[in-house]
Amino acid sequence: MTLGGQYDWTNKAYPEGSPPRFPEDIAQLTHGIFEHIRPEAAIVNVYTPGDTLSIHRDVSENSDVGLVSISLGCDAIFIAGLEEASTNIVKPVVMRLRSGDAVYMSGSSRYAWHSVPQVLAGTCPPWLSDWPASTSFPGAESTVSDRFAAWRGWMANKRINLNIRQMRD
């Protein structure tokens, strides 16, 4: 799913012209943490244990501004690597991303090869596992919604990744 600028997956490009409006609440959150980014597009990936994201580079934007990646739900293994110019060898870094983690890929890492080879089952925080049917944030009173009762337990084995980017300088 995409938010704001709609990426053309067939042609591997963003359309010319102004993108659709980016969701204001996500833009405010992103800009509050990373002041220099202008959120214009986001890719929302939903994973279940067993799903992967193949190794790739994000090179379609006409901007060198970094990428923001926010993780919710189950933990994931994230691998990123930069190619050394003198040897053409990619030096990988492996990270375990947990719910609430944010990764900012800027500078040379903006164009790093990266992938998600594994989503770890059973690692969703308990306060998030029944969302949107109920919430039980630490230190807050639990809320229950009959409206979303059918969704109870859905997040328990899900990972949502929100990858936010500026399309053009």
PDB file of C-alpha atoms in Angstrom:
ATOM      1  CA  MET A   1       0.000   0.000   0.000  1.00  0.00           C
ATOM      2  CA  THR A   2       1.256   3.519  -0.686  1.00  0.00           C
ATOM      3  CA  LEU A   3       0.459   6.846   0.946  1.00  0.00           C
ATOM      4  CA  GLY A   4       0.873  10.221  -0.751  1.00  0.00           C
ATOM      5  CA  GLY A   5       2.883   9.878  -3.941  1.00  0.00           C
ATOM      6  CA  GLN A   6       1.773   6.758  -5.782  1.00  0.00           C
ATOM      7  CA  TYR A   7       4.746   4.753  -6.980  1.00  0.00           C
ATOM      8  CA  ASP A   8       4.368   3.087 -10.389  1.00  0.00           C
ATOM      9  CA  TRP A   9       5.732  -0.406  -9.683  1.00  0.00           C
ATOM     10  CA  THR A  10       5.709  -1.376 -13.382  1.00  0.00           C
ATOM     11  CA  ASN A  11       7.774   1.583 -14.586  1.00  0.00           C
ATOM     12  CA  LYS A  12       9.723   1.960 -11.316  1.00  0.00           C
ATOM     13  CA  ALA A  13       9.006   5.690 -11.117  1.00  0.00           C
ATOM     14  CA  TYR A  14       6.845   8.313  -9.466  1.00  0.00           C
ATOM     15  CA  PRO A  15       4.422  10.168 -11.755  1.00  0.00           C
ATOM     16  CA  GLU A  16       5.205  13.740 -12.749  1.00  0.00           C
ATOM     17  CA  GLY A  17       3.328  16.557 -11.031  1.00  0.00           C
ATOM     18  CA  SER A  18       2.258  17.074  -7.465  1.00  0.00           C
ATOM     19  CA  PRO A  19       1.606  13.931  -5.432  1.00  0.00           C
ATOM     20  CA  PRO A  20      -1.660  13.300  -3.593  1.00  0.00           C
ATOM     21  CA  ARG A  21      -1.751  14.805  -0.115  1.00  0.00           C
ATOM     22  CA  PHE A  22       0.333  12.869   2.405  1.00  0.00           C
ATOM     23  CA  PRO A  23      -1.509  11.986   5.671  1.00  0.00           C
ATOM     24  CA  GLU A  24      -1.018  14.976   7.989  1.00  0.00           C
ATOM     25  CA  ASP A  25      -0.667  12.982  11.237  1.00  0.00           C
ATOM     26  CA  ILE A  26       2.124  10.794   9.829  1.00  0.00           C
ATOM     27  CA  ALA A  27       3.790  13.832   8.260  1.00  0.00           C
ATOM     28  CA  GLN A  28       3.780  15.642  11.626  1.00  0.00           C
ATOM     29  CA  LEU A  29       5.203  12.608  13.441  1.00  0.00           C
ATOM     30  CA  THR A  30       7.945  12.175  10.838  1.00  0.00           C
ATOM     31  CA  HIS A  31       8.804  15.863  10.631  1.00  0.00           C
ATOM     32  CA  GLY A  32       8.838  16.115  14.451  1.00  0.00           C
ATOM     33  CA  ILE A  33      11.665  13.577  14.602  1.00  0.00           C
ATOM     34  CA  PHE A  34      13.425  14.231  11.290  1.00  0.00           C
ATOM     35  CA  GLU A  35      12.983  17.981  10.720  1.00  0.00           C
ATOM     36  CA  HIS A  36      14.709  18.181   7.339  1.00  0.00           C
ATOM     37  CA  ILE A  37      12.527  15.615   5.544  1.00  0.00           C
ATOM     38  CA  ARG A  38       9.389  16.605   3.658  1.00  0.00           C
ATOM     39  CA  PRO A  39       7.215  13.450   3.752  1.00  0.00           C
ATOM     40  CA  GLU A  40       5.657  13.029   0.314  1.00  0.00           C
ATOM     41  CA  ALA A  41       5.294   9.269  -0.111  1.00  0.00           C
ATOM     42  CA  ALA A  42       5.294   6.139   1.999  1.00  0.00           C
ATOM     43  CA  ILE A  43       5.226   2.446   1.350  1.00  0.00           C
ATOM     44  CA  VAL A  44       3.354   0.442   3.974  1.00  0.00           C
ATOM     45  CA  ASN A  45       4.519  -3.171   4.124  1.00  0.00           C
ATOM     46  CA  VAL A  46       2.582  -5.732   6.163  1.00  0.00           C
ATOM     47  CA  TYR A  47       4.487  -8.904   7.026  1.00  0.00           C
ATOM     48  CA  THR A  48       3.633 -12.221   8.669  1.00  0.00           C
ATOM     49  CA  PRO A  49       6.356 -14.600   9.891  1.00  0.00           C
ATOM     50  CA  GLY A  50       7.620 -16.394   6.793  1.00  0.00           C
ATOM     51  CA  ASP A  51       7.397 -13.246   4.635  1.00  0.00           C
ATOM     52  CA  THR A  52      10.587 -11.600   3.404  1.00  0.00           C
ATOM     53  CA  LEU A  53      11.648  -8.487   1.533  1.00  0.00           C
ATOM     54  CA  SER A  54      14.237  -9.199  -1.161  1.00  0.00           C
ATOM     55  CA  ILE A  55      17.481  -7.308  -1.288  1.00  0.00           C
ATOM     56  CA  HIS A  56      17.083  -4.003  -3.119  1.00  0.00           C
ATOM     57  CA  ARG A  57      18.040  -0.320  -3.196  1.00  0.00           C
ATOM     58  CA  ASP A  58      15.633   2.635  -3.121  1.00  0.00           C
ATOM     59  CA  VAL A  59      16.744   4.737  -6.089  1.00  0.00           C
ATOM     60  CA  SER A  60      13.529   6.048  -7.686  1.00  0.00           C
ATOM     61  CA  GLU A  61      13.282   9.312  -5.789  1.00  0.00           C
ATOM     62  CA  ASN A  62      14.818  12.480  -7.225  1.00  0.00           C
ATOM     63  CA  SER A  63      16.127  13.357  -3.785  1.00  0.00           C
ATOM     64  CA  ASP A  64      19.145  12.585  -1.647  1.00  0.00           C
ATOM     65  CA  VAL A  65      17.140  13.209   1.545  1.00  0.00           C
ATOM     66  CA  GLY A  66      17.239  10.120   3.775  1.00  0.00           C
ATOM     67  CA  LEU A  67      14.587   7.421   4.137  1.00  0.00           C
ATOM     68  CA  VAL A  68      12.651   6.940   7.379  1.00  0.00           C
ATOM     69  CA  SER A  69      11.566   3.418   8.299  1.00  0.00           C
ATOM     70  CA  ILE A  70       9.248   2.855  11.298  1.00  0.00           C
ATOM     71  CA  SER A  71       8.489  -0.642  12.610  1.00  0.00           C
ATOM     72  CA  LEU A  72       5.355  -1.773  14.463  1.00  0.00           C
ATOM     73  CA  GLY A  73       4.443  -5.249  15.689  1.00  0.00           C
ATOM     74  CA  CYS A  74       6.711  -8.281  15.440  1.00  0.00           C
ATOM     75  CA  ASP A  75      10.491  -7.999  15.416  1.00  0.00           C
ATOM     76  CA  ALA A  76      12.340  -8.370  12.121  1.00  0.00           C
ATOM     77  CA  ILE A  77      15.881  -8.993  11.022  1.00  0.00           C
ATOM     78  CA  PHE A  78      17.071  -6.119   8.820  1.00  0.00           C
ATOM     79  CA  ILE A  79      20.251  -6.302   6.767  1.00  0.00           C
ATOM     80  CA  ALA A  80      21.855  -3.287   5.102  1.00  0.00           C
ATOM     81  CA  GLY A  81      25.149  -3.020   3.299  1.00  0.00           C
ATOM     82  CA  LEU A  82      27.276  -0.531   1.425  1.00  0.00           C
ATOM     83  CA  GLU A  83      29.404  -1.499  -1.524  1.00  0.00           C
ATOM     84  CA  GLU A  84      33.057  -0.574  -1.060  1.00  0.00           C
ATOM     85  CA  ALA A  85      34.220   1.320  -4.143  1.00  0.00           C
ATOM     86  CA  SER A  86      37.707  -0.199  -4.208  1.00  0.00           C
ATOM     87  CA  THR A  87      36.603  -3.845  -3.929  1.00  0.00           C
ATOM     88  CA  ASN A  88      32.900  -3.878  -4.969  1.00  0.00           C
ATOM     89  CA  ILE A  89      32.297  -5.998  -1.868  1.00  0.00           C
ATOM     90  CA  VAL A  90      29.166  -5.268   0.154  1.00  0.00           C
ATOM     91  CA  LYS A  91      29.806  -5.017   3.904  1.00  0.00           C
ATOM     92  CA  PRO A  92      26.536  -5.996   5.644  1.00  0.00           C
ATOM     93  CA  VAL A  93      25.192  -4.825   8.992  1.00  0.00           C
ATOM     94  CA  VAL A  94      22.519  -6.957  10.660  1.00  0.00           C
ATOM     95  CA  MET A  95      19.985  -5.378  13.020  1.00  0.00           C
ATOM     96  CA  ARG A  96      17.031  -6.700  14.965  1.00  0.00           C
ATOM     97  CA  LEU A  97      14.236  -4.159  14.617  1.00  0.00           C
ATOM     98  CA  ARG A  98      11.605  -4.073  17.359  1.00  0.00           C
ATOM     99  CA  SER A  99       8.193  -2.445  17.504  1.00  0.00           C
ATOM    100  CA  GLY A 100       8.650   1.311  17.724  1.00  0.00           C
ATOM    101  CA  ASP A 101      12.139   1.341  16.209  1.00  0.00           C
ATOM    102  CA  ALA A 102      12.950   3.920  13.565  1.00  0.00           C
ATOM    103  CA  VAL A 103      15.800   3.620  11.085  1.00  0.00           C
ATOM    104  CA  TYR A 104      17.047   6.645   9.182  1.00  0.00           C
ATOM    105  CA  MET A 105      19.070   5.854   6.072  1.00  0.00           C
ATOM    106  CA  SER A 106      20.973   8.980   5.051  1.00  0.00           C
ATOM    107  CA  GLY A 107      24.227   9.922   3.367  1.00  0.00           C
ATOM    108  CA  SER A 108      25.798   6.922   1.663  1.00  0.00           C
ATOM    109  CA  SER A 109      23.405   4.563   3.496  1.00  0.00           C
ATOM    110  CA  ARG A 110      20.532   6.263   1.626  1.00  0.00           C
ATOM    111  CA  TYR A 111      21.396   4.043  -1.337  1.00  0.00           C
ATOM    112  CA  ALA A 112      22.503   0.946   0.587  1.00  0.00           C
ATOM    113  CA  TRP A 113      21.392  -2.505  -0.416  1.00  0.00           C
ATOM    114  CA  HIS A 114      18.916  -3.751   2.201  1.00  0.00           C
ATOM    115  CA  SER A 115      16.459  -6.530   2.936  1.00  0.00           C
ATOM    116  CA  VAL A 116      14.259  -8.169   5.566  1.00  0.00           C
ATOM    117  CA  PRO A 117      15.073 -11.893   5.509  1.00  0.00           C
ATOM    118  CA  GLN A 118      13.030 -12.796   8.578  1.00  0.00           C
ATOM    119  CA  VAL A 119      10.037 -11.700  10.661  1.00  0.00           C
ATOM    120  CA  LEU A 120      10.130 -13.256  14.128  1.00  0.00           C
ATOM    121  CA  ALA A 121       6.912 -14.944  15.286  1.00  0.00           C
ATOM    122  CA  GLY A 122       5.579 -14.268  18.772  1.00  0.00           C
ATOM    123  CA  THR A 123       7.486 -11.013  19.295  1.00  0.00           C
ATOM    124  CA  CYS A 124       4.647  -8.477  18.980  1.00  0.00           C
ATOM    125  CA  PRO A 125       4.371  -6.459  22.215  1.00  0.00           C
ATOM    126  CA  PRO A 126       1.387  -7.664  24.285  1.00  0.00           C
ATOM    127  CA  TRP A 127      -0.129  -4.156  24.379  1.00  0.00           C
ATOM    128  CA  LEU A 128      -0.294  -4.144  20.558  1.00  0.00           C
ATOM    129  CA  SER A 129      -1.281  -7.751  19.806  1.00  0.00           C
ATOM    130  CA  ASP A 130      -5.061  -7.151  19.991  1.00  0.00           C
ATOM    131  CA  TRP A 131      -5.059  -3.806  18.159  1.00  0.00           C
ATOM    132  CA  PRO A 132      -7.443  -2.447  16.821  1.00  0.00           C
ATOM    133  CA  ALA A 133      -9.943  -4.477  18.888  1.00  0.00           C
ATOM    134  CA  SER A 134      -8.334  -3.312  22.118  1.00  0.00           C
ATOM    135  CA  THR A 135      -5.405  -1.306  23.336  1.00  0.00           C
ATOM    136  CA  SER A 136      -3.552  -1.660  26.566  1.00  0.00           C
ATOM    137  CA  PHE A 137      -0.653   0.764  26.377  1.00  0.00           C
ATOM    138  CA  PRO A 138       1.776   0.559  29.305  1.00  0.00           C
ATOM    139  CA  GLY A 139       0.667   2.975  32.033  1.00  0.00           C
ATOM    140  CA  ALA A 140      -2.715   3.657  30.424  1.00  0.00           C
ATOM    141  CA  GLU A 141      -6.191   2.263  30.898  1.00  0.00           C
ATOM    142  CA  SER A 142      -7.121  -0.495  28.456  1.00  0.00           C
ATOM    143  CA  THR A 143      -9.821   0.231  25.884  1.00  0.00           C
ATOM    144  CA  VAL A 144     -11.949  -2.344  24.073  1.00  0.00           C
ATOM    145  CA  SER A 145     -13.892  -1.832  20.852  1.00  0.00           C
ATOM    146  CA  ASP A 146     -16.696  -4.200  19.841  1.00  0.00           C
ATOM    147  CA  ARG A 147     -16.573  -2.590  16.412  1.00  0.00           C
ATOM    148  CA  PHE A 148     -13.224  -4.283  15.715  1.00  0.00           C
ATOM    149  CA  ALA A 149     -13.761  -7.489  17.733  1.00  0.00           C
ATOM    150  CA  ALA A 150     -13.149  -9.647  14.645  1.00  0.00           C
ATOM    151  CA  TRP A 151      -9.625  -8.192  14.465  1.00  0.00           C
ATOM    152  CA  ARG A 152      -8.678  -9.270  18.011  1.00  0.00           C
ATOM    153  CA  GLY A 153      -5.289 -11.004  17.880  1.00  0.00           C
ATOM    154  CA  TRP A 154      -4.596  -9.976  14.263  1.00  0.00           C
ATOM    155  CA  MET A 155      -1.450  -7.992  15.122  1.00  0.00           C
ATOM    156  CA  ALA A 156      -0.046 -10.779  17.337  1.00  0.00           C
ATOM    157  CA  ASN A 157       1.895 -12.183  14.365  1.00  0.00           C
ATOM    158  CA  LYS A 158       2.150  -9.145  12.110  1.00  0.00           C
ATOM    159  CA  ARG A 159       4.799  -6.555  11.398  1.00  0.00           C
ATOM    160  CA  ILE A 160       3.921  -3.240   9.802  1.00  0.00           C
ATOM    161  CA  ASN A 161       6.721  -1.194   8.309  1.00  0.00           C
ATOM    162  CA  LEU A 162       6.128   2.397   7.259  1.00  0.00           C
ATOM    163  CA  ASN A 163       8.855   3.583   4.891  1.00  0.00           C
ATOM    164  CA  ILE A 164       8.618   7.355   4.403  1.00  0.00           C
ATOM    165  CA  ARG A 165      10.429   9.333   1.764  1.00  0.00           C
ATOM    166  CA  GLN A 166      10.731  12.680   0.048  1.00  0.00           C
ATOM    167  CA  MET A 167      10.142  12.223  -3.682  1.00  0.00           C
ATOM    168  CA  ARG A 168      11.892  15.326  -5.018  1.00  0.00           C
ATOM    169  CA  ASP A 169      14.284  18.007  -3.776  1.00  0.00           C
TER     170      ASP A 169
END
